[in-house]
Structure formats: C-alpha cells, structure tokens
Coordinates of N, CA and C in Angstrom, one line a residue:
M1138 N -29.7 6.5 -24.3 CA -30.1 7.6 -23.5 C -28.9 8.1 -22.6
R1139 N -28.7 9.4 -22.6 CA -27.6 9.9 -21.7 C -28.1 10.1 -20.3
I1140 N -27.3 9.6 -19.3 CA -27.8 9.6 -17.9 C -26.8 10.4 -17.0
L1141 N -27.3 11.3 -16.2 CA -26.5 12.0 -15.2 C -26.7 11.3 -13.9
V1142 N -25.6 10.9 -13.2 CA -25.7 10.4 -11.9 C -25.0 11.4 -10.9
A1143 N -25.8 11.9 -10.0 CA -25.4 13.0 -9.1 C -25.2 12.4 -7.7
T1144 N -24.0 12.4 -7.2 CA -23.8 12.0 -5.8 C -23.4 13.3 -5.0
A1145 N -23.3 13.2 -3.7 CA -22.9 14.3 -2.9 C -21.4 14.5 -2.9
V1146 N -20.7 13.5 -2.7 CA -19.2 13.6 -2.5 C -18.5 12.6 -3.4
P1147 N -17.2 12.9 -3.6 CA -16.4 12.0 -4.5 C -16.4 10.6 -4.1
V1148 N -16.4 10.2 -2.9 CA -16.3 8.8 -2.5 C -17.5 8.1 -2.9
E1149 N -18.7 8.7 -3.0 CA -19.9 8.1 -3.5 C -19.8 8.0 -5.0
R1150 N -19.3 9.0 -5.6 CA -19.2 9.0 -7.1 C -18.2 7.9 -7.5
D1151 N -17.1 7.7 -6.8 CA -16.2 6.7 -7.1 C -16.8 5.3 -6.9
A1152 N -17.6 5.1 -5.9 CA -18.3 3.8 -5.6 C -19.2 3.5 -6.8
V1153 N -19.9 4.5 -7.4 CA -20.7 4.2 -8.6 C -19.7 3.9 -9.8
A1154 N -18.6 4.6 -9.9 CA -17.7 4.4 -11.0 C -17.1 3.0 -11.0
R1155 N -17.0 2.4 -9.8 CA -16.4 1.0 -9.8 C -17.3 0.0 -10.4
A1156 N -18.5 0.3 -10.7 CA -19.5 -0.6 -11.4 C -19.2 -0.7 -12.9
F1157 N -18.4 0.2 -13.4 CA -18.1 0.4 -14.8 C -16.7 0.0 -15.1
P1158 N -16.4 -0.6 -16.3 CA -15.0 -0.9 -16.6 C -14.2 0.4 -17.0
G1159 N -12.9 0.3 -16.8 CA -12.1 1.4 -17.2 C -12.0 2.5 -16.1
T1160 N -11.3 3.5 -16.5 CA -11.1 4.7 -15.6 C -11.8 5.9 -16.1
A1161 N -12.6 6.5 -15.3 CA -13.4 7.7 -15.7 C -12.4 8.8 -16.0
R1162 N -12.7 9.5 -17.1 CA -11.9 10.7 -17.4 C -12.7 11.9 -16.8
E1163 N -12.1 13.1 -16.9 CA -12.6 14.3 -16.3 C -13.0 15.3 -17.4
V1164 N -14.2 15.8 -17.3 CA -14.7 16.9 -18.2 C -15.2 18.1 -17.4
P1165 N -14.4 19.2 -17.4 CA -14.9 20.3 -16.7 C -16.2 20.9 -17.2
I1166 N -17.0 21.3 -16.4 CA -18.2 22.1 -16.7 C -18.3 23.3 -15.8
P1167 N -19.2 24.3 -16.1 CA -19.3 25.4 -15.1 C -19.7 24.9 -13.7
G1168 N -18.9 25.2 -12.7 CA -19.3 24.8 -11.4 C -19.0 23.4 -11.0
G1169 N -18.3 22.6 -11.8 CA -18.1 21.2 -11.4 C -17.3 20.4 -12.5
T1170 N -17.2 19.1 -12.3 CA -16.4 18.2 -13.2 C -17.2 17.0 -13.4
L1171 N -17.5 16.6 -14.6 CA -18.1 15.4 -15.0 C -17.1 14.3 -15.1
H1172 N -17.5 13.1 -14.8 CA -16.7 11.9 -15.0 C -17.5 10.9 -15.8
P1173 N -17.3 11.0 -17.2 CA -18.0 10.1 -18.1 C -17.5 8.6 -17.9
V1174 N -18.4 7.7 -17.9 CA -18.1 6.2 -17.9 C -18.9 5.6 -19.0
P1175 N -18.5 4.3 -19.4 CA -19.1 3.7 -20.6 C -20.6 3.5 -20.4
G1176 N -21.4 3.6 -21.5 CA -22.8 3.4 -21.5 C -23.6 4.7 -21.5
G1177 N -22.9 5.8 -21.6 CA -23.7 7.1 -21.7 C -23.9 7.7 -20.3
Y1178 N -23.2 7.3 -19.3 CA -23.3 7.9 -18.0 C -22.3 8.9 -17.7
D1179 N -22.8 10.0 -17.1 CA -21.9 11.1 -16.6 C -22.0 11.1 -15.1
L1180 N -20.9 11.0 -14.3 CA -21.0 11.0 -12.9 C -20.6 12.4 -12.4
L1181 N -21.3 12.9 -11.4 CA -21.0 14.2 -10.9 C -21.1 14.2 -9.4
A1182 N -20.0 14.6 -8.7 CA -20.1 14.9 -7.3 C -20.6 16.3 -7.1
A1183 N -21.9 16.4 -6.8 CA -22.7 17.6 -6.9 C -22.5 18.5 -5.7
G1184 N -22.1 17.9 -4.6 CA -21.9 18.7 -3.4 C -23.0 18.3 -2.3
V1185 N -22.7 18.7 -1.1 CA -23.5 18.3 0.1 C -24.7 19.3 0.3
G1186 N -25.9 18.8 0.5 CA -27.0 19.6 0.8 C -27.8 19.9 -0.5
P1187 N -29.1 20.2 -0.3 CA -30.0 20.4 -1.4 C -29.7 21.6 -2.3
A1188 N -29.2 22.7 -1.7 CA -29.0 23.9 -2.5 C -27.8 23.6 -3.5
L1189 N -26.7 23.2 -3.0 CA -25.5 23.0 -3.9 C -25.8 21.8 -4.8
A1190 N -26.5 20.8 -4.4 CA -26.8 19.7 -5.3 C -27.7 20.2 -6.4
A1191 N -28.7 21.0 -6.1 CA -29.5 21.6 -7.2 C -28.8 22.4 -8.1
A1192 N -27.9 23.3 -7.6 CA -27.1 24.2 -8.5 C -26.2 23.4 -9.4
S1193 N -25.5 22.5 -8.8 CA -24.5 21.7 -9.6 C -25.3 20.8 -10.7
T1194 N -26.4 20.2 -10.3 CA -27.1 19.4 -11.2 C -27.7 20.3 -12.4
A1195 N -28.2 21.4 -12.0 CA -28.8 22.3 -13.0 C -27.7 22.8 -14.0
A1196 N -26.5 23.0 -13.5 CA -25.4 23.4 -14.4 C -25.1 22.3 -15.4
A1197 N -25.0 21.1 -14.9 CA -24.7 20.0 -15.8 C -25.9 19.8 -16.8
L1198 N -27.1 19.9 -16.4 CA -28.2 19.7 -17.3 C -28.2 20.8 -18.4
T1199 N -27.9 22.1 -17.9 CA -27.9 23.2 -18.9 C -26.8 23.0 -19.9
A1200 N -25.6 22.6 -19.4 CA -24.5 22.4 -20.3 C -24.8 21.4 -21.4
A1201 N -25.4 20.3 -20.9 CA -25.8 19.2 -21.9 C -26.8 19.7 -22.9
A1202 N -27.8 20.4 -22.4 CA -28.8 20.9 -23.3 C -28.2 21.9 -24.4
L1203 N -27.3 22.7 -23.9 CA -26.6 23.7 -24.9 C -25.7 23.0 -25.9
E1204 N -25.2 21.8 -25.5 CA -24.4 21.0 -26.4 C -25.3 20.3 -27.4
G1205 N -26.6 20.3 -27.2 CA -27.5 19.5 -28.1 C -27.5 18.1 -27.8
A1206 N -27.1 17.7 -26.6 CA -27.1 16.3 -26.1 C -27.7 16.2 -24.7
P1207 N -29.0 16.5 -24.6 CA -29.6 16.6 -23.2 C -29.6 15.2 -22.6
Y1208 N -29.7 15.2 -21.3 CA -29.9 14.0 -20.5 C -31.3 13.5 -20.6
G1209 N -31.5 12.2 -20.6 CA -32.8 11.6 -20.5 C -33.2 11.2 -19.2
L1210 N -32.3 11.1 -18.2 CA -32.6 10.7 -16.8 C -31.5 11.3 -15.9
V1211 N -32.0 11.7 -14.7 CA -31.0 12.1 -13.6 C -31.2 11.1 -12.5
V1212 N -30.1 10.6 -11.9 CA -30.1 9.7 -10.8 C -29.4 10.3 -9.6
S1213 N -30.1 10.5 -8.5 CA -29.5 11.0 -7.3 C -29.1 9.7 -6.5
A1214 N -27.8 9.5 -6.2 CA -27.3 8.3 -5.7 C -26.3 8.6 -4.5
G1215 N -26.3 7.6 -3.6 CA -25.3 7.8 -2.5 C -25.7 6.9 -1.3
I1216 N -25.1 7.3 -0.2 CA -25.5 6.6 1.0 C -26.5 7.4 1.8
A1217 N -27.1 6.8 2.8 CA -28.1 7.5 3.6 C -28.3 6.9 4.9
G1218 N -29.0 7.6 5.8 CA -29.5 7.0 7.0 C -30.8 6.3 6.8
G1219 N -31.0 5.1 7.4 CA -32.2 4.3 7.2 C -33.0 4.3 8.5
F1220 N -34.3 4.4 8.3 CA -35.2 4.2 9.4 C -35.3 2.7 9.8
Q1221 N -35.1 2.5 11.0 CA -35.1 1.1 11.5 C -36.5 0.6 12.0
P1222 N -36.8 -0.6 11.8 CA -36.1 -1.7 11.2 C -36.3 -1.9 9.7
E1223 N -37.1 -1.0 9.1 CA -37.5 -1.2 7.7 C -36.3 -1.1 6.7
A1224 N -35.3 -0.3 7.0 CA -34.2 -0.1 6.1 C -32.9 -0.4 6.9
P1225 N -32.5 -1.7 7.0 CA -31.4 -2.1 7.8 C -30.1 -1.6 7.1
L1226 N -29.0 -1.6 7.9 CA -27.7 -1.2 7.4 C -27.3 -2.1 6.2
G1227 N -26.7 -1.5 5.2 CA -26.3 -2.2 4.0 C -27.4 -2.5 3.0
S1228 N -28.6 -2.2 3.3 CA -29.7 -2.4 2.4 C -29.8 -1.2 1.4
L1229 N -30.6 -1.5 0.3 CA -30.9 -0.5 -0.7 C -32.3 0.0 -0.6
V1230 N -32.4 1.3 -0.9 CA -33.7 2.0 -0.9 C -33.9 2.8 -2.2
V1231 N -35.0 2.6 -2.9 CA -35.3 3.4 -4.1 C -36.5 4.3 -3.8
A1232 N -36.4 5.5 -4.1 CA -37.5 6.5 -3.8 C -38.6 6.3 -4.8
D1233 N -39.8 6.1 -4.2 CA -41.0 6.3 -5.1 C -41.6 7.7 -4.8
E1234 N -41.1 8.4 -3.7 CA -41.3 9.8 -3.5 C -40.0 10.4 -2.9
I1235 N -39.7 11.5 -3.5 CA -38.5 12.3 -3.0 C -39.1 13.5 -2.3
T1236 N -39.0 13.6 -1.0 CA -39.7 14.6 -0.2 C -38.7 15.5 0.6
A1237 N -38.9 16.8 0.5 CA -38.2 17.7 1.4 C -38.9 17.7 2.7
A1238 N -38.2 17.2 3.7 CA -38.8 17.0 5.0 C -38.9 18.2 5.9
D1239 N -38.0 19.2 5.6 CA -38.0 20.3 6.5 C -38.2 21.7 5.8
L1240 N -38.8 21.6 4.6 CA -39.1 22.8 3.9 C -40.5 23.3 4.2
G1241 N -40.6 24.3 5.1 CA -41.9 24.8 5.6 C -41.7 25.7 6.8
A1242 N -42.6 25.6 7.7 CA -42.6 26.5 8.9 C -43.0 25.7 10.2
E1243 N -42.3 26.0 11.2 CA -42.6 25.5 12.5 C -43.7 26.4 13.1
T1244 N -44.8 25.9 13.6 CA -45.8 26.7 14.3 C -46.1 26.1 15.6
A1245 N -47.0 26.8 16.4 CA -47.4 26.3 17.7 C -48.1 25.0 17.6
D1246 N -48.7 24.7 16.4 CA -49.4 23.5 16.2 C -48.6 22.4 15.6
G1247 N -47.3 22.7 15.3 CA -46.5 21.7 14.7 C -45.9 22.2 13.4
F1248 N -45.3 21.3 12.6 CA -44.7 21.7 11.3 C -45.7 21.8 10.2
L1249 N -45.5 22.8 9.4 CA -46.4 23.0 8.2 C -45.5 22.9 6.9
P1250 N -45.7 22.0 6.0 CA -44.9 22.0 4.8 C -45.2 23.3 4.0
V1251 N -44.3 23.6 3.1 CA -44.4 24.8 2.3 C -45.7 24.8 1.5
T1252 N -46.1 23.6 1.1 CA -47.4 23.5 0.3 C -48.6 24.0 1.0
E1253 N -48.6 23.7 2.3 CA -49.7 24.1 3.2 C -49.7 25.6 3.5
L1254 N -48.6 26.3 3.2 CA -48.5 27.7 3.3 C -48.9 28.4 2.0
G1255 N -49.2 27.6 1.0 CA -49.8 28.1 -0.2 C -48.9 28.3 -1.4
F1256 N -47.7 27.7 -1.4 CA -46.8 27.8 -2.5 C -45.8 26.6 -2.5
G1257 N -45.1 26.5 -3.7 CA -44.0 25.6 -3.7 C -44.4 24.1 -3.9
T1258 N -43.5 23.2 -3.8 CA -43.7 21.8 -3.8 C -42.8 21.2 -2.8
V1259 N -43.1 20.0 -2.3 CA -42.3 19.3 -1.4 C -42.0 17.9 -1.8
T1260 N -42.6 17.4 -2.9 CA -42.4 16.0 -3.3 C -42.3 15.9 -4.8
H1261 N -41.3 15.1 -5.2 CA -41.2 14.7 -6.6 C -41.4 13.2 -6.7
R1262 N -42.0 12.7 -7.7 CA -42.3 11.2 -7.8 C -41.6 10.7 -9.0
P1263 N -40.6 9.8 -8.8 CA -39.9 9.2 -10.0 C -40.9 8.3 -10.8
P1264 N -40.6 8.0 -12.0 CA -41.5 7.2 -12.9 C -41.7 5.8 -12.2
E1265 N -43.0 5.5 -12.1 CA -43.4 4.2 -11.5 C -42.8 3.0 -12.2
T1266 N -42.8 3.0 -13.5 CA -42.3 1.8 -14.2 C -40.8 1.7 -13.9
L1267 N -40.1 2.8 -13.8 CA -38.6 2.7 -13.5 C -38.4 2.2 -12.1
V1268 N -39.1 2.7 -11.2 CA -39.0 2.3 -9.8 C -39.2 0.8 -9.7
R1269 N -40.3 0.3 -10.3 CA -40.6 -1.2 -10.3 C -39.4 -2.0 -10.9
A1270 N -38.9 -1.5 -12.0 CA -37.8 -2.2 -12.6 C -36.5 -2.2 -11.7
V1271 N -36.3 -1.1 -11.0 CA -35.1 -1.1 -10.1 C -35.3 -2.0 -8.9
V1272 N -36.5 -2.1 -8.4 CA -36.8 -3.0 -7.3 C -36.5 -4.4 -7.8
S1273 N -37.0 -4.8 -8.9 CA -36.9 -6.1 -9.5 C -35.4 -6.5 -9.7
A1274 N -34.6 -5.5 -10.2 CA -33.2 -5.8 -10.6 C -32.3 -5.8 -9.4
T1275 N -32.5 -5.0 -8.4 CA -31.6 -4.8 -7.3 C -32.1 -5.3 -5.9
G1276 N -33.4 -5.5 -5.8 CA -33.9 -5.9 -4.5 C -34.1 -4.7 -3.6
A1277 N -33.9 -3.5 -4.1 CA -34.1 -2.3 -3.3 C -35.6 -2.2 -2.8
R1278 N -35.8 -1.7 -1.6 CA -37.1 -1.5 -1.1 C -37.6 -0.1 -1.5
P1279 N -38.8 0.0 -2.1 CA -39.4 1.3 -2.5 C -40.1 2.0 -1.3
G1280 N -39.9 3.3 -1.3 CA -40.6 4.1 -0.3 C -40.2 5.5 -0.4
T1281 N -40.5 6.3 0.6 CA -40.2 7.7 0.6 C -38.8 7.9 1.1
V1282 N -38.0 8.7 0.3 CA -36.7 9.1 0.8 C -36.8 10.6 1.1
L1283 N -36.5 10.9 2.4 CA -36.6 12.3 2.8 C -35.3 13.1 2.5
T1284 N -35.4 14.3 2.1 CA -34.2 15.2 2.0 C -34.3 16.2 3.2
V1285 N -33.2 16.3 3.9 CA -33.1 17.2 5.1 C -31.9 18.1 4.9
S1286 N -32.0 19.3 5.5 CA -30.8 20.1 5.5 C -30.0 19.9 6.8
T1287 N -30.6 19.4 7.8 CA -29.9 19.0 9.0 C -30.2 17.5 9.3
V1288 N -29.2 16.7 9.3 CA -29.4 15.3 9.5 C -29.9 15.0 10.9
T1289 N -30.7 14.0 11.1 CA -31.3 13.6 12.4 C -30.2 13.1 13.3
G1290 N -30.3 13.6 14.6 CA -29.3 13.2 15.6 C -29.9 12.8 16.9
T1291 N -31.3 12.8 16.9 CA -32.0 12.4 18.2 C -33.1 11.4 17.9
A1292 N -33.5 10.6 18.9 CA -34.6 9.7 18.7 C -35.9 10.5 18.5
A1293 N -36.0 11.7 19.2 CA -37.2 12.5 19.2 C -37.4 13.0 17.7
R1294 N -36.4 13.4 17.1 CA -36.6 13.9 15.7 C -36.9 12.8 14.8
A1295 N -36.2 11.6 15.0 CA -36.5 10.5 14.1 C -38.0 10.1 14.2
T1296 N -38.5 10.1 15.4 CA -39.9 9.8 15.7 C -40.8 10.8 15.0
A1297 N -40.5 12.1 15.1 CA -41.3 13.2 14.5 C -41.3 13.0 13.0
L1298 N -40.2 12.7 12.4 CA -40.2 12.6 11.0 C -41.0 11.4 10.5
R1299 N -41.0 10.3 11.2 CA -41.8 9.1 10.9 C -43.3 9.4 11.1
E1300 N -43.6 10.2 12.1 CA -45.0 10.6 12.3 C -45.5 11.4 11.1
R1301 N -44.7 12.3 10.6 CA -45.1 13.1 9.5 C -45.0 12.4 8.1
H1302 N -44.1 11.4 8.1 CA -43.9 10.7 6.8 C -43.9 9.2 7.1
P1303 N -45.0 8.6 7.3 CA -45.1 7.2 7.7 C -44.4 6.2 6.8
R1304 N -44.3 6.6 5.5 CA -43.6 5.7 4.5 C -42.1 5.9 4.3
A1305 N -41.6 6.8 5.1 CA -40.2 7.1 5.0 C -39.3 6.0 5.3
L1306 N -38.3 5.7 4.4 CA -37.4 4.6 4.7 C -36.0 5.1 4.9
A1307 N -35.7 6.3 4.4 CA -34.3 6.8 4.5 C -34.3 8.4 4.5
E1308 N -33.2 8.9 5.0 CA -33.0 10.4 4.9 C -31.6 10.6 4.3
A1309 N -31.5 11.6 3.5 CA -30.3 12.1 2.9 C -30.4 13.6 2.7
M1310 N -29.4 14.2 2.0 CA -29.4 15.7 2.0 C -29.4 16.3 0.6
E1311 N -29.6 15.4 -0.5 CA -29.5 16.0 -1.8 C -30.6 15.7 -2.7
G1312 N -31.4 14.6 -2.5 CA -32.3 14.1 -3.5 C -33.3 15.2 -4.0
F1313 N -33.9 15.9 -3.1 CA -34.9 16.9 -3.5 C -34.3 18.0 -4.3
G1314 N -33.1 18.4 -4.0 CA -32.4 19.4 -4.8 C -32.1 18.9 -6.2
V1315 N -31.6 17.7 -6.3 CA -31.4 17.1 -7.6 C -32.7 17.0 -8.4
A1316 N -33.8 16.6 -7.7 CA -35.1 16.5 -8.3 C -35.6 17.8 -8.8
E1317 N -35.4 18.9 -8.0 CA -35.9 20.2 -8.4 C -35.2 20.6 -9.7
A1318 N -33.9 20.4 -9.8 CA -33.2 20.7 -11.0 C -33.7 19.9 -12.2
A1319 N -33.9 18.6 -12.0 CA -34.4 17.8 -13.1 C -35.7 18.2 -13.6
A1320 N -36.6 18.6 -12.6 CA -38.0 19.0 -13.0 C -37.9 20.3 -13.8
A1321 N -37.0 21.2 -13.4 CA -36.9 22.5 -14.2 C -36.5 22.2 -15.6
H1322 N -35.8 21.1 -15.9 CA -35.4 20.7 -17.3 C -36.3 19.7 -17.9
R1323 N -37.4 19.3 -17.1 CA -38.4 18.3 -17.6 C -37.7 17.0 -17.9
V1324 N -36.8 16.6 -17.0 CA -36.1 15.3 -17.1 C -36.5 14.5 -15.9
P1325 N -36.9 13.2 -16.2 CA -37.3 12.3 -15.1 C -36.1 12.1 -14.1
V1326 N -36.4 11.8 -12.8 CA -35.4 11.6 -11.8 C -35.6 10.3 -11.1
L1327 N -34.5 9.8 -10.6 CA -34.6 8.6 -9.7 C -33.6 8.8 -8.6
E1328 N -34.0 8.3 -7.4 CA -33.1 8.3 -6.2 C -32.9 6.9 -5.7
L1329 N -31.6 6.6 -5.6 CA -31.2 5.3 -5.1 C -30.2 5.5 -4.0
R1330 N -30.4 4.8 -2.8 CA -29.6 5.0 -1.6 C -29.2 3.7 -1.0
A1331 N -28.0 3.6 -0.5 CA -27.5 2.5 0.3 C -27.4 2.9 1.7
V1332 N -28.0 2.2 2.6 CA -28.1 2.6 4.0 C -26.8 2.4 4.8
S1333 N -26.2 3.4 5.3 CA -25.0 3.4 6.0 C -25.1 3.5 7.5
N1334 N -26.2 4.0 8.0 CA -26.4 4.3 9.5 C -27.8 4.4 9.8
P1335 N -28.2 4.1 11.0 CA -29.6 4.3 11.4 C -29.9 5.8 11.6
V1336 N -31.2 6.1 11.3 CA -31.7 7.5 11.6 C -32.0 7.6 13.1
G1337 N -31.4 8.6 13.7 CA -31.6 8.7 15.2 C -30.3 9.2 15.8
P1338 N -30.1 8.9 17.1 CA -28.9 9.3 17.8 C -27.7 8.9 17.0
R1339 N -26.8 9.9 17.0 CA -25.5 9.7 16.2 C -24.6 8.8 16.9
D1340 N -24.3 7.6 16.4 CA -23.4 6.7 17.0 C -22.5 6.2 15.9
R1341 N -21.3 6.9 15.8 CA -20.4 6.6 14.7 C -19.9 5.1 14.7
A1342 N -19.9 4.5 15.9 CA -19.5 3.1 16.0 C -20.4 2.2 15.2
A1343 N -21.7 2.6 15.1 CA -22.7 1.8 14.4 C -22.7 2.0 12.9
W1344 N -22.0 3.0 12.4 CA -22.0 3.3 11.0 C -21.3 2.3 10.2
R1345 N -21.8 2.0 9.0 CA -21.2 1.0 8.1 C -21.1 1.6 6.7
I1346 N -20.3 2.6 6.6 CA -20.1 3.4 5.4 C -19.5 2.5 4.3
G1347 N -18.5 1.7 4.7 CA -17.8 0.9 3.7 C -18.8 -0.1 3.1
D1348 N -19.6 -0.7 3.9 CA -20.6 -1.7 3.5 C -21.6 -1.0 2.5
A1349 N -22.0 0.2 2.9 CA -23.0 0.9 2.1 C -22.4 1.3 0.7
L1350 N -21.2 1.7 0.7 CA -20.5 2.0 -0.6 C -20.4 0.8 -1.5
S1351 N -20.1 -0.3 -0.9 CA -20.0 -1.6 -1.6 C -21.3 -2.0 -2.2
A1352 N -22.4 -1.8 -1.4 CA -23.7 -2.1 -1.9 C -24.1 -1.2 -3.0
L1353 N -23.7 0.1 -3.0 CA -23.9 1.0 -4.1 C -23.3 0.6 -5.4
T1354 N -22.0 0.1 -5.3 CA -21.3 -0.4 -6.4 C -22.1 -1.6 -7.0
T1355 N -22.4 -2.5 -6.2 CA -23.1 -3.7 -6.6 C -24.5 -3.3 -7.3
A1356 N -25.2 -2.4 -6.7 CA -26.5 -2.0 -7.2 C -26.3 -1.4 -8.6
F1357 N -25.3 -0.6 -8.9 CA -25.2 0.0 -10.2 C -24.8 -1.1 -11.2
G1358 N -24.1 -2.1 -10.8 CA -23.8 -3.2 -11.7 C -25.0 -3.9 -12.2
K1359 N -26.0 -4.0 -11.3 CA -27.3 -4.6 -11.7 C -28.2 -3.6 -12.3
L1360 N -28.0 -2.3 -12.1 CA -28.9 -1.3 -12.5 C -28.7 -0.9 -14.0
T1361 N -27.5 -1.0 -14.4 CA -27.2 -0.4 -15.8 C -28.1 -1.0 -16.9
P1362 N -28.3 -2.4 -16.9 CA -29.2 -2.9 -18.0 C -30.6 -2.3 -17.9
V1363 N -31.1 -2.1 -16.6 CA -32.4 -1.5 -16.4 C -32.5 -0.1 -17.0
L1364 N -31.5 0.7 -16.7 CA -31.6 2.1 -17.1 C -31.4 2.2 -18.7
E1365 N -30.6 1.3 -19.2 CA -30.3 1.4 -20.6 C -31.5 0.9 -21.5
S1366 N -32.3 0.0 -20.9 CA -33.5 -0.5 -21.6 C -34.8 0.3 -21.3
W1367 N -34.8 1.1 -20.3 CA -36.0 1.8 -19.9 C -36.3 2.9 -20.9
N1368 N -37.6 3.0 -21.3 CA -38.0 4.0 -22.3 C -38.9 5.0 -21.6
P1369 N -38.4 6.2 -21.4 CA -39.2 7.2 -20.7 C -40.6 7.5 -21.4
H1370 N -40.7 7.1 -22.6 CA -42.0 7.4 -23.3 C -43.0 6.3 -22.9
D1371 N -42.6 5.3 -22.2 CA -43.5 4.3 -21.7 C -44.2 4.7 -20.4
Q1372 N -43.7 5.8 -19.8 CA -44.2 6.2 -18.6 C -45.5 7.0 -18.8

C-alpha cells in the first residue's frame, strides 16, 4: 500500500524520514516536492495551516491517481500543543476524531460549528482498527485532535476549547485540511502528533520541540509495521 505522510514543515518531515534507512530523494509534483522513502511512503511538507495543507495534499493525491498508483492511506503527522495534564510534553497522541475547532460562527450565545449552521462538516474519523493498532504499537493516547487556524495563546481560550471539545488532547493547524483532501479522494486518513508544548499561554521556555521531534521519529519506527500490515478492507 502506498502511503502519503503530510507534515506542516520540513523539520517535521525530516523527523519522520529519520525513521527510515537511507536518504530520501526528491520528486517534484505540482505545488510541492515528495520525498519517497523505503516501504512505499512519500513524505510531503504540505505547509502551515488547514488551507495550504489541504491544497498540497490534494495535489499529491491527484498526481498519484493520474499516475495510476493511488495512495491507500494519508497520515497527517507532526508536533502539536497538548492539553494538560492529559497530553504531557513529549507524549504521542493519535486522533480518533480530527475536528476543525474554529470553523463556524461566533454568536451572542457562543460558538456555532458550521454543521449547526446547516452545511459542511467539522469532523473526520480515522479507521477504528487502525487507531487501535497505532495505540498498541506506539503507546499513543487516542482522542480528539483539534485543527485551528489560530493557535491558542491564553488560558481562557484553552478552557473554552476544552468545554466545547471535552475529549480534546491536542491542537495543531493541518489535520482537518489533510483529512478533507483525503476524504475528497475517498482515502482513509490518520493523524499522529507528538506534544511539544502545552495548550494555553505561550511560554517558549516551556516548549520541548526537540523532544517532540525525537518522539515522532521513534513513533514512525514502531508505526511502519502496523501501517504495512493494515488492510483498509478490514475496516
């Protein structure tokens, strides 16, 4: 099965690449560059934010389909903010729900997701069997991973997000965009995040980006046998 791994930035892509032997080569595609690694994986630094991540992922999916070698799975991967204390720094989170946290409307009565306005979607659900296998292989905690266009920088917003999404473990900026592109191509999606900082007031001294990137490398070392043996038809 051919697998597309979409990260936001090259440093995350390179952290994933370190889990594989050899040096990744570069393959230009419209709007980006793929880095194939052994085992049928193509790594893509898709860009920051849900819109660019969706566009870049869709371009890669379309190029693969036109080549007659479509992807069987898309993985959104990278670092993320973790809601404390459930997702401590350096831990892994796997999404059983990928949710757009700020897609909707602010009203006098509070936030309304776009679905309550009568259209769209705000959540994608990765395959349950795959999520369970990832949990077993990596020790990642399953839960909701929120996609935001503006990262949280205050305790008040962190509290508001948790009130709206009680199962939220982490927030990042690309998962929902990647999932939207995958859904348009009818390809299953997975989101795996390593926690680099707490969700809440921005305190750069508390960030552990290096530790999170190392955790991401280790996770993919354990994840590859799971992904290679997973059969989407069992879902």
